[in-house]
Amino acid sequence: RRHVHIQGRPPLPYDLCSLNIGSKVAGADLPGVREHALSTRPIGRFVSRLDAALSTLGTTSRGRSPRVVVVGAGAGGVELAFCLHARLRGQGRAPETHLLGAGPHVLPGRHRRIVGRVRSAAKERGITLSDGVRVTAVESGGVRLADGTLLPADLVVWAAGAAPHGIAKRSG
């Protein structure tokens, strides 16, 4: 009928309708992601949760280097892995940083020269890039990979890309 129905208001007629409700992070429904990982969306909540996690990271790593795993090797994941690594090094900590991507290479869809530059910069900084890695769960001690191994982590950041909210699908 080309009307939007809003509770407590009369129907709103339209010719063209766009719902800009943003997105959620992909893969958040995997076991343990909500409980044990910091999701990048919504960003406001992520920033405060990240600051809190980083403030306690030194106490949980018991004298060893903090282990950070970023899941998602798109632009956001790459940026976060590099920034977290630099932030921890700036605090005098030597993090063990892993960036995991399910695709064939970091920054899918980007030119191979950019991918090569990111790989070189990661190697230079000691950031481990792993391509073609599928995460099946996040646990309190790390990230469970599809081959069954557990990659230990003190901090897991979930930056696995965007996914639509279910509201449009459920709306009929």
XYZ file of N, CA, C and O in Angstrom:
688
model
N 0.810 -1.207 0.000
C 0.000 0.000 0.000
C 0.848 1.263 0.000
O 0.305 2.355 0.018
N 2.184 1.108 0.084
C 3.119 2.229 0.039
C 2.898 3.216 1.185
O 2.847 4.427 0.990
N 2.765 2.642 2.372
C 2.657 3.430 3.596
C 3.595 2.837 4.640
O 3.711 1.624 4.758
N 4.223 3.707 5.390
C 5.019 3.270 6.537
C 4.150 3.463 7.764
O 3.538 4.520 7.948
N 4.090 2.421 8.597
C 3.285 2.479 9.819
C 4.210 2.650 11.017
O 5.087 1.823 11.255
N 3.978 3.738 11.747
C 4.764 4.057 12.938
C 3.794 4.093 14.107
O 2.768 4.776 14.051
N 4.132 3.360 15.149
C 3.255 3.275 16.307
C 2.918 4.667 16.846
O 3.795 5.509 17.029
N 1.605 4.918 17.061
C 1.154 6.175 17.636
C 1.032 7.307 16.643
O 0.789 8.447 17.042
N 1.205 7.005 15.339
C 1.122 8.050 14.321
C 0.273 7.534 13.163
O 0.180 6.333 12.944
N -0.296 8.447 12.365
C -1.040 7.980 11.186
C -0.073 7.413 10.150
O 1.112 7.759 10.138
N -0.544 6.523 9.270
C 0.326 5.970 8.218
C 0.958 7.086 7.383
O 0.333 8.100 7.100
N 2.202 6.869 7.014
C 2.962 7.858 6.252
C 3.108 7.351 4.820
O 3.769 6.344 4.577
N 2.474 8.028 3.838
C 2.586 7.565 2.449
C 3.978 7.874 1.883
O 4.643 8.812 2.312
N 4.398 7.060 0.936
C 5.699 7.297 0.314
C 5.689 6.855 -1.143
O 4.891 6.016 -1.557
N 6.586 7.451 -1.929
C 6.853 7.024 -3.293
C 8.092 6.134 -3.320
O 8.181 5.181 -4.065
N 9.085 6.519 -2.505
C 10.333 5.771 -2.396
C 10.729 5.778 -0.928
O 10.691 6.817 -0.275
N 11.087 4.623 -0.407
C 11.404 4.519 1.011
C 12.792 3.911 1.184
O 13.135 2.914 0.539
N 13.578 4.513 2.044
C 14.897 3.989 2.367
C 15.017 3.910 3.888
O 14.752 4.882 4.586
N 15.378 2.738 4.376
C 15.573 2.558 5.814
C 17.071 2.566 6.095
O 17.776 1.635 5.739
N 17.543 3.617 6.733
C 18.961 3.725 7.044
C 19.141 3.415 8.528
O 19.212 4.308 9.359
N 19.206 2.129 8.841
C 19.336 1.723 10.238
C 20.741 1.206 10.534
O 21.001 0.646 11.591
N 21.644 1.385 9.583
C 23.006 0.925 9.790
C 23.107 -0.581 9.613
O 22.251 -1.216 9.006
N 24.133 -1.144 10.170
C 24.351 -2.577 10.043
C 24.886 -3.125 11.351
O 25.224 -2.371 12.260
N 24.946 -4.423 11.420
C 25.566 -5.070 12.574
C 26.815 -5.785 12.067
O 27.042 -5.886 10.864
N 27.614 -6.267 12.977
C 28.838 -6.948 12.583
C 28.499 -8.380 12.156
O 27.665 -9.047 12.767
N 29.110 -8.825 11.079
C 28.876 -10.181 10.572
C 29.486 -11.207 11.522
O 30.529 -10.967 12.133
N 28.833 -12.330 11.653
C 29.360 -13.436 12.437
C 29.145 -13.326 13.929
O 29.623 -14.170 14.691
N 28.415 -12.318 14.374
C 28.201 -12.129 15.809
C 27.407 -13.268 16.434
O 27.395 -13.415 17.651
N 26.763 -14.080 15.598
C 25.971 -15.200 16.120
C 26.794 -16.474 16.332
O 26.281 -17.466 16.834
N 28.081 -16.442 16.000
C 28.935 -17.608 16.251
C 29.113 -17.793 17.751
O 29.089 -16.817 18.512
N 29.323 -19.018 18.200
C 29.469 -19.265 19.631
C 30.579 -18.420 20.262
O 31.696 -18.370 19.760
N 30.223 -17.759 21.359
C 31.185 -17.020 22.157
C 31.538 -15.627 21.691
O 32.215 -14.893 22.419
N 31.110 -15.226 20.510
C 31.497 -13.899 20.005
C 30.955 -12.803 20.917
O 31.698 -11.921 21.344
N 29.681 -12.855 21.231
C 29.082 -11.808 22.079
C 29.677 -11.810 23.490
O 29.827 -10.758 24.098
N 30.028 -12.990 23.990
C 30.531 -13.099 25.363
C 32.024 -12.777 25.492
O 32.450 -12.229 26.507
N 32.813 -13.138 24.490
C 34.267 -13.082 24.649
C 35.014 -12.178 23.673
O 36.233 -12.088 23.757
N 34.315 -11.535 22.756
C 34.988 -10.663 21.783
C 34.412 -9.256 21.877
O 33.271 -9.068 22.296
N 35.215 -8.298 21.486
C 34.737 -6.922 21.388
C 34.299 -6.690 19.954
O 35.117 -6.686 19.038
N 33.010 -6.526 19.758
C 32.467 -6.273 18.439
C 32.645 -4.798 18.098
O 32.478 -3.930 18.947
N 32.974 -4.519 16.848
C 33.209 -3.138 16.423
C 31.925 -2.335 16.241
O 31.994 -1.128 16.028
N 30.787 -2.989 16.317
C 29.516 -2.281 16.158
C 28.616 -2.560 17.352
O 28.560 -3.698 17.782
N 27.926 -1.592 17.872
C 27.999 -0.169 17.531
C 29.312 0.440 18.018
O 29.829 0.063 19.072
N 29.807 1.385 17.263
C 31.137 1.933 17.499
C 31.250 2.626 18.855
O 32.274 2.513 19.526
N 30.217 3.326 19.303
C 30.265 4.008 20.594
C 30.510 3.045 21.745
O 31.306 3.310 22.643
N 29.835 1.929 21.702
C 30.022 0.920 22.752
C 31.383 0.250 22.610
O 32.029 -0.081 23.589
N 31.832 0.065 21.382
C 33.130 -0.568 21.149
C 34.267 0.250 21.769
O 35.136 -0.294 22.431
N 34.249 1.548 21.568
C 35.335 2.398 22.056
C 35.445 2.307 23.577
O 36.534 2.110 24.114
N 34.342 2.410 24.281
C 34.406 2.350 25.747
C 34.808 0.959 26.229
O 35.590 0.823 27.179
N 34.305 -0.083 25.581
C 34.683 -1.448 25.963
C 36.154 -1.726 25.654
O 36.836 -2.405 26.420
N 36.656 -1.183 24.555
C 38.060 -1.377 24.198
C 38.971 -0.694 25.219
O 39.944 -1.290 25.680
N 38.642 0.534 25.583
C 39.442 1.241 26.582
C 39.491 0.456 27.892
O 40.549 0.322 28.509
N 38.351 -0.067 28.316
C 38.300 -0.856 29.555
C 39.140 -2.125 29.430
O 39.894 -2.484 30.342
N 39.038 -2.804 28.297
C 39.790 -4.049 28.086
C 41.289 -3.775 28.061
O 42.073 -4.532 28.647
N 41.692 -2.711 27.407
C 43.117 -2.390 27.326
C 43.685 -1.981 28.683
O 44.852 -2.257 28.977
N 42.864 -1.369 29.520
C 43.357 -0.957 30.836
C 43.649 -2.155 31.729
O 44.481 -2.068 32.625
N 42.989 -3.275 31.501
C 43.229 -4.478 32.316
C 44.087 -5.512 31.606
O 44.427 -6.527 32.200
N 44.445 -5.262 30.379
C 45.182 -6.253 29.590
C 46.513 -6.623 30.220
O 46.881 -7.786 30.232
N 47.217 -5.676 30.770
C 48.505 -5.963 31.400
C 48.384 -6.902 32.581
O 49.241 -7.745 32.808
N 47.277 -6.799 33.331
C 47.126 -7.648 34.509
C 46.737 -9.065 34.129
O 47.042 -10.002 34.842
N 46.085 -9.240 32.997
C 45.674 -10.589 32.612
C 46.783 -11.342 31.899
O 46.740 -12.561 31.808
N 47.787 -10.636 31.384
C 48.817 -11.331 30.614
C 49.957 -11.863 31.483
O 50.861 -12.497 30.986
N 49.926 -11.617 32.796
C 50.846 -12.213 33.769
C 52.312 -12.162 33.346
O 52.997 -13.183 33.306
N 52.793 -10.986 33.024
C 54.206 -10.838 32.724
C 54.628 -11.176 31.313
O 55.751 -10.950 30.931
N 53.751 -11.737 30.496
C 54.098 -12.039 29.116
C 53.472 -10.998 28.198
O 52.673 -10.183 28.634
N 53.847 -11.058 26.956
C 53.296 -10.121 25.981
C 51.792 -10.324 25.854
O 51.326 -11.459 25.790
N 51.025 -9.225 25.791
C 49.584 -9.383 25.579
C 49.317 -9.970 24.199
O 49.969 -9.603 23.222
N 48.380 -10.902 24.135
C 48.023 -11.559 22.872
C 46.721 -10.969 22.364
O 45.685 -11.086 23.024
N 46.789 -10.332 21.197
C 45.636 -9.669 20.599
C 45.313 -10.359 19.275
O 46.202 -10.563 18.451
N 44.040 -10.708 19.092
C 43.588 -11.288 17.827
C 42.482 -10.394 17.273
O 41.507 -10.094 17.963
N 42.654 -9.960 16.025
C 41.626 -9.204 15.315
C 41.066 -10.128 14.237
O 41.815 -10.631 13.394
N 39.763 -10.368 14.284
C 39.098 -11.232 13.308
C 38.445 -10.342 12.269
O 37.583 -9.527 12.596
N 38.870 -10.499 11.024
C 38.366 -9.691 9.927
C 39.493 -8.902 9.307
O 40.045 -8.005 9.954
N 39.885 -9.250 8.084
C 41.045 -8.633 7.451
C 40.658 -7.656 6.344
O 41.406 -7.445 5.404
N 39.486 -7.030 6.495
C 39.123 -5.929 5.613
C 39.802 -4.663 6.107
O 40.653 -4.697 7.010
N 39.406 -3.532 5.550
C 40.043 -2.265 5.916
C 39.928 -1.980 7.412
O 40.903 -1.563 8.047
N 38.762 -2.214 7.997
C 38.573 -1.958 9.419
C 39.446 -2.840 10.290
O 40.065 -2.375 11.250
N 39.500 -4.120 9.979
C 40.325 -5.047 10.747
C 41.802 -4.719 10.646
O 42.538 -4.771 11.643
N 42.256 -4.377 9.444
C 43.660 -4.001 9.247
C 43.980 -2.766 10.083
O 44.969 -2.734 10.817
N 43.134 -1.761 9.998
C 43.356 -0.531 10.752
C 43.396 -0.813 12.249
O 44.289 -0.335 12.962
N 42.467 -1.605 12.745
C 42.436 -1.904 14.176
C 43.656 -2.707 14.625
O 44.223 -2.428 15.683
N 44.057 -3.685 13.844
C 45.228 -4.489 14.220
C 46.472 -3.606 14.331
O 47.211 -3.680 15.317
N 46.679 -2.754 13.345
C 47.846 -1.870 13.361
C 47.756 -0.860 14.512
O 48.744 -0.607 15.205
N 46.579 -0.277 14.720
C 46.419 0.727 15.778
C 46.568 0.124 17.169
O 47.224 0.706 18.030
N 45.959 -1.028 17.394
C 46.085 -1.682 18.704
C 47.531 -2.062 18.981
O 48.033 -1.893 20.096
N 48.180 -2.584 17.970
C 49.587 -2.964 18.107
C 50.430 -1.738 18.486
O 51.225 -1.789 19.435
N 50.234 -0.634 17.776
C 50.990 0.594 18.043
C 50.647 1.167 19.415
O 51.534 1.626 20.145
N 49.386 1.123 19.770
C 48.965 1.661 21.076
C 49.617 0.888 22.221
O 50.138 1.485 23.162
N 49.611 -0.428 22.136
C 50.223 -1.245 23.182
C 51.736 -1.049 23.231
O 52.324 -0.957 24.308
N 52.370 -0.961 22.067
C 53.820 -0.714 22.042
C 54.121 0.666 22.648
O 55.109 0.820 23.355
N 53.269 1.633 22.380
C 53.448 2.964 22.939
C 53.324 2.992 24.457
O 53.836 3.895 25.117
N 52.660 1.998 25.005
C 52.517 1.876 26.461
C 53.642 1.025 27.057
O 53.596 0.667 28.225
N 54.619 0.676 26.225
C 55.738 -0.121 26.715
C 55.485 -1.616 26.738
O 56.268 -2.377 27.289
N 54.397 -2.039 26.122
C 54.092 -3.470 26.047
C 54.433 -3.960 24.646
O 54.325 -3.220 23.679
N 54.839 -5.204 24.547
C 55.189 -5.788 23.245
C 54.122 -6.805 22.875
O 54.243 -7.985 23.193
N 53.063 -6.378 22.210
C 51.958 -7.297 21.940
C 52.296 -8.345 20.882
O 53.130 -8.132 20.008
N 51.638 -9.470 21.009
C 51.645 -10.508 19.975
C 50.315 -10.325 19.256
O 49.261 -10.667 19.792
N 50.359 -9.733 18.067
C 49.134 -9.351 17.354
C 48.918 -10.246 16.143
O 49.822 -10.431 15.328
N 47.702 -10.795 16.041
C 47.305 -11.645 14.911
C 46.114 -11.001 14.213
O 45.176 -10.556 14.877
N 46.153 -10.986 12.897
C 45.038 -10.516 12.080
C 44.579 -11.691 11.237
O 45.354 -12.231 10.438
N 43.330 -12.116 11.442
C 42.792 -13.290 10.757
C 41.767 -12.880 9.712
O 40.853 -12.113 10.003
N 41.913 -13.424 8.510
C 40.953 -13.175 7.446
C 40.498 -14.475 6.818
O 41.298 -15.386 6.617
N 39.217 -14.572 6.533
C 38.672 -15.785 5.921
C 38.948 -15.847 4.423
O 38.944 -16.919 3.832
N 39.207 -14.709 3.809
C 39.431 -14.658 2.367
C 40.830 -15.090 1.972
O 41.661 -15.415 2.821
N 41.097 -15.077 0.667
C 42.395 -15.532 0.168
C 43.552 -14.594 0.509
O 44.703 -14.987 0.461
N 43.242 -13.341 0.852
C 44.291 -12.391 1.242
C 43.665 -11.249 2.024
O 42.459 -11.030 1.998
N 44.524 -10.531 2.724
C 44.108 -9.357 3.465
C 43.557 -8.321 2.482
O 43.945 -8.301 1.315
N 42.638 -7.482 2.926
C 42.021 -6.433 2.103
C 41.440 -6.970 0.795
O 41.844 -6.559 -0.294
N 40.485 -7.890 0.881
C 39.882 -8.425 -0.348
C 39.304 -7.301 -1.215
O 38.722 -6.357 -0.705
N 39.530 -7.414 -2.499
C 39.025 -6.421 -3.437
C 39.953 -5.240 -3.666
O 39.709 -4.422 -4.544
N 41.026 -5.151 -2.897
C 41.976 -4.050 -3.065
C 43.083 -4.480 -4.029
O 43.360 -5.663 -4.212
N 43.734 -3.511 -4.616
C 44.803 -3.764 -5.574
C 45.932 -4.541 -4.905
O 46.254 -4.316 -3.734
N 46.571 -5.424 -5.642
C 47.621 -6.285 -5.081
C 48.800 -5.497 -4.518
O 49.455 -5.926 -3.581
N 49.068 -4.303 -5.059
C 50.160 -3.481 -4.514
C 49.838 -2.999 -3.097
O 50.705 -2.964 -2.240
N 48.586 -2.643 -2.876
C 48.178 -2.215 -1.534
C 48.265 -3.395 -0.574
O 48.755 -3.261 0.549
N 47.805 -4.553 -1.027
C 47.887 -5.768 -0.208
C 49.346 -6.054 0.140
O 49.680 -6.349 1.292
N 50.228 -5.927 -0.831
C 51.653 -6.156 -0.601
C 52.250 -5.170 0.395
O 53.059 -5.551 1.241
N 51.828 -3.924 0.300
C 52.338 -2.910 1.242
C 51.864 -3.196 2.664
O 52.615 -3.030 3.623
N 50.627 -3.634 2.802
C 50.106 -3.974 4.131
C 50.857 -5.180 4.688
O 51.244 -5.201 5.861
N 51.092 -6.182 3.839
C 51.853 -7.360 4.283
C 53.253 -6.965 4.751
O 53.725 -7.421 5.790
N 53.923 -6.116 3.987
C 55.272 -5.670 4.352
C 55.255 -4.893 5.658
O 56.110 -5.109 6.528
N 54.298 -3.991 5.805
C 54.205 -3.187 7.028
C 53.903 -4.070 8.235
O 54.445 -3.845 9.322
N 53.064 -5.071 8.055
C 52.748 -5.992 9.161
C 53.986 -6.776 9.562
O 54.300 -6.903 10.753
N 54.705 -7.283 8.592
C 55.920 -8.045 8.873
C 56.948 -7.179 9.608
O 57.564 -7.613 10.581
N 57.106 -5.964 9.140
C 58.029 -5.000 9.753
C 57.704 -4.769 11.226
O 58.594 -4.624 12.057
N 56.416 -4.766 11.551
C 55.976 -4.471 12.914
C 55.822 -5.725 13.777
O 55.586 -5.617 14.975
N 55.873 -6.887 13.162
C 55.688 -8.116 13.920
C 54.236 -8.523 14.085
O 53.889 -9.274 14.999
N 53.370 -8.042 13.193
C 51.957 -8.431 13.199
C 51.803 -9.640 12.295
O 52.238 -9.617 11.139
N 51.193 -10.700 12.803
C 51.006 -11.917 12.023
C 49.695 -11.840 11.247
O 48.633 -11.660 11.839
N 49.781 -11.978 9.921
C 48.596 -12.018 9.060
C 48.328 -13.467 8.679
O 49.232 -14.172 8.240
N 47.088 -13.904 8.832
C 46.707 -15.261 8.438
C 45.511 -15.182 7.513
O 44.444 -14.686 7.897
N 45.690 -15.663 6.290
C 44.627 -15.665 5.281
C 43.954 -17.026 5.242
O 44.542 -18.041 5.622
N 42.727 -17.055 4.731
C 42.014 -18.312 4.556
C 41.742 -19.027 5.867
O 41.647 -20.249 5.905
N 41.587 -18.256 6.930
C 41.351 -18.828 8.258
C 39.910 -18.569 8.655
O 39.461 -17.424 8.683
N 39.200 -19.637 8.947
C 37.805 -19.497 9.372
C 37.723 -19.709 10.876
O 38.203 -20.712 11.404
N 37.129 -18.764 11.563
C 36.916 -18.855 13.003
C 35.555 -19.494 13.235
O 34.569 -19.101 12.622
N 35.504 -20.478 14.126
C 34.234 -21.150 14.419
C 33.657 -20.746 15.764
O 32.469 -20.928 15.994
N 34.494 -20.221 16.667
C 34.014 -19.808 17.987
C 35.067 -18.940 18.664
O 36.241 -18.966 18.294
N 34.611 -18.197 19.643
C 35.515 -17.443 20.509
C 35.301 -17.978 21.917
O 34.164 -18.143 22.362
N 36.401 -18.280 22.584
C 36.342 -18.819 23.936
C 37.039 -17.853 24.878
O 37.708 -16.913 24.432
N 36.943 -18.086 26.165
C 37.551 -17.168 27.129
C 39.068 -17.090 26.960
O 39.672 -16.076 27.260
N 39.690 -18.147 26.424
C 41.138 -18.146 26.266
C 41.630 -17.900 24.862
O 42.833 -17.928 24.609
N 40.733 -17.669 23.909
C 41.192 -17.433 22.553
C 40.137 -17.685 21.498
O 38.941 -17.715 21.776
N 40.614 -17.918 20.296
C 39.768 -18.084 19.112
C 39.903 -19.513 18.611
O 41.020 -19.998 18.391
N 38.777 -20.182 18.433
C 38.765 -21.556 17.916
C 38.685 -21.481 16.399
O 37.802 -20.844 15.837
N 39.638 -22.140 15.733
C 39.697 -22.133 14.271
C 39.002 -23.365 13.713
O 38.779 -24.351 14.429
N 38.687 -23.328 12.414
C 37.952 -24.420 11.774
C 38.687 -25.751 11.850
O 38.056 -26.799 11.876
N 40.015 -25.720 11.932
C 40.767 -26.978 12.025
C 40.811 -27.512 13.461
O 41.454 -28.518 13.738
N 40.126 -26.819 14.387
C 40.033 -27.277 15.764
C 41.051 -26.675 16.714
O 40.923 -26.820 17.927
N 42.060 -26.012 16.183
C 43.075 -25.442 17.072
C 42.548 -24.183 17.749
O 41.659 -23.499 17.236
N 43.120 -23.895 18.916
C 42.785 -22.686 19.653
C 43.951 -21.728 19.531
O 45.077 -22.055 19.901
N 43.689 -20.550 18.993
C 44.692 -19.495 18.931
C 44.522 -18.673 20.211
O 43.504 -18.008 20.391
N 45.488 -18.744 21.127
C 45.338 -18.047 22.410
C 45.236 -16.538 22.228
O 45.886 -15.954 21.366
N 44.391 -15.916 23.060
C 44.220 -14.470 23.002
C 43.792 -13.936 24.359
O 43.000 -14.570 25.063
N 44.340 -12.783 24.704
C 43.894 -12.044 25.877
C 42.809 -11.050 25.487
O 42.009 -10.631 26.308
N 42.817 -10.649 24.216
C 41.833 -9.705 23.683
C 41.491 -10.125 22.265
O 42.380 -10.329 21.439
N 40.184 -10.279 22.003
C 39.696 -10.600 20.652
C 38.813 -9.447 20.199
O 37.861 -9.079 20.879
N 39.159 -8.877 19.047
C 38.358 -7.814 18.451
C 37.689 -8.395 17.214
O 38.353 -8.960 16.336
N 36.371 -8.266 17.157
C 35.582 -8.842 16.070
C 35.249 -7.746 15.062
O 34.397 -6.895 15.290
N 35.947 -7.765 13.913
C 35.774 -6.771 12.850
C 35.503 -7.492 11.535
O 36.120 -7.204 10.517
N 34.581 -8.444 11.569
C 34.356 -9.355 10.452
C 33.449 -8.805 9.359
O 32.889 -9.564 8.581
N 33.285 -7.503 9.290
C 32.488 -6.923 8.213
C 31.060 -6.652 8.641
O 30.655 -6.933 9.770
N 30.308 -6.109 7.726
C 28.935 -5.684 8.009
C 27.915 -6.729 7.587
O 28.129 -7.458 6.617
N 26.819 -6.777 8.333
C 25.692 -7.645 8.005
C 24.410 -6.853 8.262
O 24.381 -5.992 9.139
N 23.354 -7.130 7.500
C 22.123 -6.390 7.715
C 21.412 -6.819 9.002
O 21.532 -7.956 9.432
N 20.668 -5.885 9.581
C 19.798 -6.212 10.701
C 18.622 -7.018 10.161
O 18.251 -6.897 9.000
N 18.010 -7.794 10.983
C 16.890 -8.629 10.558
C 15.559 -7.915 10.468
O 14.574 -8.505 10.025
N 15.494 -6.627 10.814
C 14.212 -5.929 10.877
C 13.491 -5.894 9.530
O 12.290 -6.104 9.463
N 14.207 -5.663 8.449
C 13.555 -5.590 7.133
C 12.997 -6.953 6.736
O 11.894 -7.060 6.222
N 13.752 -8.001 7.010
C 13.308 -9.354 6.685
C 12.073 -9.723 7.496
O 11.126 -10.319 6.977
N 12.074 -9.363 8.783
C 10.969 -9.715 9.661
C 9.736 -8.834 9.435
O 8.637 -9.165 9.884
N 9.893 -7.698 8.761
C 8.796 -6.736 8.641
C 7.692 -7.186 7.686
O 6.575 -6.675 7.752
N 8.011 -8.142 6.832
C 7.014 -8.579 5.877
C 6.884 -7.597 4.718
O 6.073 -7.733 3.849
